[in-house]
Amino acid sequence: EAAVTQSPRNKVTVTGGNVTLSCRQTNSHNYMYWYRQDTGHGLRLIHYSYGAGNLQIGDVPDGYKATRTTQEDFFLLLELASPSQTSLYFCASGTENQDTQYFGPGTRLLVL
Amino acid sequence: AQSVTQPDARVTVSEGASLQLRCKYSYSGTPYLFWYVQYPRQGLQLLLKYYSGDPVVQGVNGFEAEFIKSNSSFHLRKASVHWSDSAVYFCAVSANTGYQNFYFGKGTSLTVIP
């Protein structure tokens, strides 16, 4: 069965802190995505990738970096976290024909 | 520009009543259309999807949706809701060719009153 896992599930950091969110998929999908979910905004795409070493900018990339080290692993990096980045972060994977995206359980990040 | 509008942020219905959650999209081309559900403290799960053919598509747990091209709509329906259907529902659109992103609506929070 398709699976996307995320770690950590919850994270608290301080303003200016350094945070790495991890995502792993075992779906053999080429595409992986990072979204943030905020009340009143729904899901907004931060970055995505269509393969190891590839990175594409999404709709709300400011303050975020990402790296795709393997087909399975996609990381989201916040190098100088700010309170505005307090959010629920979802990772997803999908195929080239965009027929479906499979989501992880989410990481709740609080920046104090 | 591509976009998805879910005009109802919150919907409350009684158990056993029928349900319609509205979704309108703006997309330059022929879209793929989706409904996802998010239960509390969980990720999004696919309910149903439409690519082509019969405009009424069936999903899990008795949900269905109808694609109306002339109206750019893809409303979600259920004949009789159960309290366990309480969740947030997201409509989404993507391209049917090429490397395009998904565009999600802001979601509709459904509360089913027992």
CSV table of C-alpha atoms in Angstrom, one decimal:
chain,number,residue,atom,x,y,z
A,1,GLU,CA,0.0,0.0,0.0
A,2,ALA,CA,1.1,3.5,-0.8
A,3,ALA,CA,2.8,5.2,2.1
A,4,VAL,CA,4.1,8.6,3.0
A,5,THR,CA,5.6,9.2,6.4
A,6,GLN,CA,6.7,12.4,8.0
A,7,SER,CA,8.9,13.2,11.0
A,8,PRO,CA,8.8,14.7,13.5
A,9,ARG,CA,5.0,14.8,14.0
A,10,ASN,CA,5.3,17.8,16.3
A,11,LYS,CA,8.1,20.4,16.6
A,12,VAL,CA,8.6,23.5,18.7
A,13,THR,CA,11.4,25.9,18.0
A,14,VAL,CA,12.3,29.5,18.7
A,15,THR,CA,12.5,32.4,16.3
A,16,GLY,CA,15.7,32.2,14.4
A,17,GLY,CA,16.0,28.5,15.0
A,18,ASN,CA,16.9,25.9,12.4
A,19,VAL,CA,14.4,23.2,11.6
A,20,THR,CA,14.4,20.2,9.2
A,21,LEU,CA,11.2,18.4,8.4
A,22,SER,CA,11.6,15.0,6.8
A,23,CYS,CA,9.4,13.0,4.4
A,24,ARG,CA,9.8,9.6,3.0
A,25,GLN,CA,7.6,7.8,0.5
A,26,THR,CA,7.5,4.2,-0.5
A,27,ASN,CA,5.2,4.6,-3.5
A,28,SER,CA,8.0,4.7,-6.1
A,29,HIS,CA,6.6,8.1,-7.2
A,30,ASN,CA,8.8,10.6,-8.9
A,31,TYR,CA,6.9,13.7,-7.6
A,32,MET,CA,7.0,14.9,-4.1
A,33,TYR,CA,5.5,18.0,-2.6
A,34,TRP,CA,5.6,20.1,0.5
A,35,TYR,CA,2.5,22.1,1.5
A,36,ARG,CA,1.5,24.2,4.5
A,37,GLN,CA,-2.0,24.3,5.8
A,38,ASP,CA,-3.4,27.3,7.5
A,39,THR,CA,-6.9,28.2,8.6
A,40,GLY,CA,-8.5,30.3,5.9
A,41,HIS,CA,-5.9,29.4,3.3
A,42,GLY,CA,-6.3,25.7,2.7
A,43,LEU,CA,-3.2,24.0,1.4
A,44,ARG,CA,-0.5,26.1,-0.2
A,45,LEU,CA,2.4,24.6,-2.2
A,46,ILE,CA,5.9,25.5,-0.9
A,47,HIS,CA,8.2,23.4,-3.0
A,48,TYR,CA,8.1,20.3,-5.1
A,49,SER,CA,10.4,17.9,-6.9
A,50,TYR,CA,10.2,15.5,-9.7
A,51,GLY,CA,13.2,13.4,-8.8
A,52,ALA,CA,16.4,13.1,-6.8
A,53,GLY,CA,18.4,16.3,-7.0
A,54,ASN,CA,15.5,18.3,-8.5
A,55,LEU,CA,13.7,21.2,-6.9
A,56,GLN,CA,10.9,23.3,-8.1
A,57,ILE,CA,9.5,26.5,-6.5
A,58,GLY,CA,5.9,26.4,-5.4
A,59,ASP,CA,3.5,29.2,-4.6
A,60,VAL,CA,4.8,30.2,-1.1
A,61,PRO,CA,8.6,29.5,-1.1
A,62,ASP,CA,9.9,32.4,0.9
A,63,GLY,CA,11.8,31.4,4.0
A,64,TYR,CA,12.0,27.7,2.9
A,65,LYS,CA,14.5,25.5,1.3
A,66,ALA,CA,14.1,22.0,0.3
A,67,THR,CA,16.2,19.1,-0.8
A,68,ARG,CA,15.4,15.8,-2.5
A,69,THR,CA,18.2,13.4,-1.7
A,70,THR,CA,16.7,10.2,-3.1
A,71,GLN,CA,13.5,9.2,-4.8
A,72,GLU,CA,12.2,8.4,-1.4
A,73,ASP,CA,13.3,11.3,0.7
A,74,PHE,CA,12.3,15.0,0.6
A,75,PHE,CA,13.3,17.5,3.2
A,76,LEU,CA,12.0,20.9,4.1
A,77,LEU,CA,14.5,23.3,5.7
A,78,LEU,CA,13.7,26.4,7.7
A,79,GLU,CA,17.1,28.0,8.4
A,80,LEU,CA,15.8,31.1,10.3
A,81,ALA,CA,12.4,30.1,11.6
A,82,SER,CA,9.9,32.9,12.2
A,83,PRO,CA,6.5,32.8,14.0
A,84,SER,CA,4.7,33.3,10.6
A,85,GLN,CA,6.0,29.8,9.8
A,86,THR,CA,3.9,28.2,12.5
A,87,SER,CA,1.7,25.9,10.6
A,88,LEU,CA,0.8,22.3,9.7
A,89,TYR,CA,3.1,20.9,7.1
A,90,PHE,CA,2.1,18.1,4.7
A,91,CYS,CA,4.3,16.1,2.4
A,92,ALA,CA,2.7,14.3,-0.6
A,93,SER,CA,3.9,12.1,-3.4
A,94,GLY,CA,2.4,11.6,-6.9
A,95,THR,CA,3.0,10.3,-10.4
A,96,GLU,CA,3.9,12.1,-13.6
A,97,ASN,CA,0.3,12.1,-14.9
A,98,GLN,CA,-0.9,13.9,-11.8
A,99,ASP,CA,-3.7,11.5,-11.2
A,100,THR,CA,-3.5,11.5,-7.5
A,101,GLN,CA,-1.4,12.8,-4.6
A,102,TYR,CA,-0.9,10.7,-1.5
A,103,PHE,CA,-0.4,12.6,1.7
A,104,GLY,CA,1.6,12.0,4.9
A,105,PRO,CA,0.1,12.6,8.3
A,106,GLY,CA,1.5,16.0,8.7
A,107,THR,CA,4.0,17.8,11.0
A,108,ARG,CA,2.7,20.5,13.3
A,109,LEU,CA,5.4,23.2,13.8
A,110,LEU,CA,5.2,26.0,16.4
A,111,VAL,CA,7.7,28.8,16.2
A,112,LEU,CA,7.8,30.8,19.4
B,1,ALA,CA,-5.0,31.6,-13.5
B,2,GLN,CA,-5.9,28.3,-12.0
B,3,SER,CA,-8.0,28.4,-8.8
B,4,VAL,CA,-10.5,26.4,-6.8
B,5,THR,CA,-13.3,28.1,-4.9
B,6,GLN,CA,-15.2,26.4,-2.1
B,7,PRO,CA,-17.7,29.0,-1.1
B,8,ASP,CA,-18.8,27.4,2.2
B,9,ALA,CA,-16.2,27.4,4.9
B,10,ARG,CA,-18.5,25.6,7.3
B,11,VAL,CA,-21.5,23.4,6.8
B,12,THR,CA,-23.6,21.8,9.5
B,13,VAL,CA,-26.2,19.1,8.8
B,14,SER,CA,-28.2,16.6,10.8
B,15,GLU,CA,-27.4,12.9,10.6
B,16,GLY,CA,-29.4,11.2,7.9
B,17,ALA,CA,-29.8,14.4,5.9
B,18,SER,CA,-28.5,14.8,2.4
B,19,LEU,CA,-25.4,16.8,1.7
B,20,GLN,CA,-23.9,18.9,-1.1
B,21,LEU,CA,-20.5,20.6,-0.8
B,22,ARG,CA,-19.8,23.1,-3.5
B,23,CYS,CA,-16.7,23.5,-5.6
B,24,LYS,CA,-16.0,25.7,-8.6
B,25,TYR,CA,-12.8,25.8,-10.5
B,26,SER,CA,-11.0,28.0,-12.9
B,27,TYR,CA,-8.6,26.1,-15.2
B,28,SER,CA,-7.3,26.8,-18.7
B,29,GLY,CA,-7.8,23.4,-20.3
B,30,THR,CA,-9.4,20.1,-19.4
B,31,PRO,CA,-8.8,19.4,-15.7
B,32,TYR,CA,-8.5,16.5,-13.4
B,33,LEU,CA,-10.8,17.0,-10.5
B,34,PHE,CA,-10.6,15.6,-7.0
B,35,TRP,CA,-12.2,15.6,-3.6
B,36,TYR,CA,-10.1,14.9,-0.6
B,37,VAL,CA,-11.2,14.4,3.1
B,38,GLN,CA,-9.2,15.3,6.1
B,39,TYR,CA,-10.3,13.7,9.4
B,40,PRO,CA,-9.0,15.3,12.7
B,41,ARG,CA,-5.3,15.0,13.2
B,42,GLN,CA,-4.8,13.1,9.9
B,43,GLY,CA,-3.5,13.8,6.4
B,44,LEU,CA,-5.7,14.2,3.3
B,45,GLN,CA,-7.3,11.1,1.9
B,46,LEU,CA,-8.7,10.8,-1.6
B,47,LEU,CA,-12.5,10.5,-1.8
B,48,LEU,CA,-13.0,10.4,-5.5
B,49,LYS,CA,-11.5,11.7,-8.8
B,50,TYR,CA,-12.7,12.6,-12.3
B,51,TYR,CA,-10.7,12.4,-15.5
B,52,SER,CA,-13.3,12.0,-18.3
B,53,GLY,CA,-16.4,10.1,-19.3
B,54,ASP,CA,-19.4,9.8,-17.1
B,55,PRO,CA,-19.7,13.2,-15.3
B,56,VAL,CA,-21.0,11.5,-12.2
B,57,VAL,CA,-18.2,9.7,-10.3
B,58,GLN,CA,-18.6,7.5,-7.3
B,59,GLY,CA,-16.3,7.6,-4.4
B,60,VAL,CA,-15.8,5.9,-1.1
B,61,ASN,CA,-18.4,5.8,1.7
B,62,GLY,CA,-21.3,6.7,-0.5
B,63,PHE,CA,-19.9,10.0,-1.8
B,64,GLU,CA,-20.3,11.1,-5.4
B,65,ALA,CA,-19.6,14.2,-7.4
B,66,GLU,CA,-20.8,15.6,-10.6
B,67,PHE,CA,-18.7,17.4,-13.2
B,68,ILE,CA,-20.6,20.2,-14.9
B,69,LYS,CA,-18.3,21.7,-17.5
B,70,SER,CA,-20.7,24.5,-18.5
B,71,ASN,CA,-20.7,25.7,-14.9
B,72,SER,CA,-17.1,24.8,-14.0
B,73,SER,CA,-18.3,23.0,-11.0
B,74,PHE,CA,-17.6,19.7,-9.3
B,75,HIS,CA,-20.0,19.5,-6.3
B,76,LEU,CA,-19.7,16.7,-3.8
B,77,ARG,CA,-22.9,14.9,-2.7
B,78,LYS,CA,-24.0,12.3,-0.3
B,79,ALA,CA,-27.6,11.0,0.1
B,80,SER,CA,-27.5,10.4,3.9
B,81,VAL,CA,-24.7,11.6,6.1
B,82,HIS,CA,-23.4,9.9,9.2
B,83,TRP,CA,-21.8,11.5,12.2
B,84,SER,CA,-18.4,10.0,11.2
B,85,ASP,CA,-18.5,12.1,8.0
B,86,SER,CA,-17.6,15.1,10.1
B,87,ALA,CA,-14.3,16.3,8.6
B,88,VAL,CA,-12.8,18.9,6.4
B,89,TYR,CA,-13.3,18.4,2.6
B,90,PHE,CA,-11.0,19.8,0.0
B,91,CYS,CA,-11.7,20.1,-3.7
B,92,ALA,CA,-8.6,20.1,-6.0
B,93,VAL,CA,-7.8,20.5,-9.7
B,94,SER,CA,-4.8,19.5,-11.7
B,95,ALA,CA,-3.8,19.3,-15.3
B,96,ASN,CA,-4.5,16.2,-17.3
B,97,THR,CA,-1.2,16.4,-19.2
B,98,GLY,CA,2.2,17.6,-18.4
B,99,TYR,CA,3.9,18.5,-15.2
B,100,GLN,CA,1.4,20.6,-13.4
B,101,ASN,CA,0.6,21.2,-9.8
B,102,PHE,CA,-2.5,20.6,-7.8
B,103,TYR,CA,-4.6,23.5,-6.8
B,104,PHE,CA,-6.6,23.1,-3.6
B,105,GLY,CA,-9.6,25.0,-2.4
B,106,LYS,CA,-9.6,26.3,1.1
B,107,GLY,CA,-11.7,23.5,2.4
B,108,THR,CA,-15.2,23.1,3.8
B,109,SER,CA,-15.5,22.0,7.4
B,110,LEU,CA,-18.5,19.6,7.8
B,111,THR,CA,-20.1,19.0,11.1
B,112,VAL,CA,-22.8,16.3,11.3
B,113,ILE,CA,-25.1,16.6,14.3
B,114,PRO,CA,-26.2,13.2,15.7
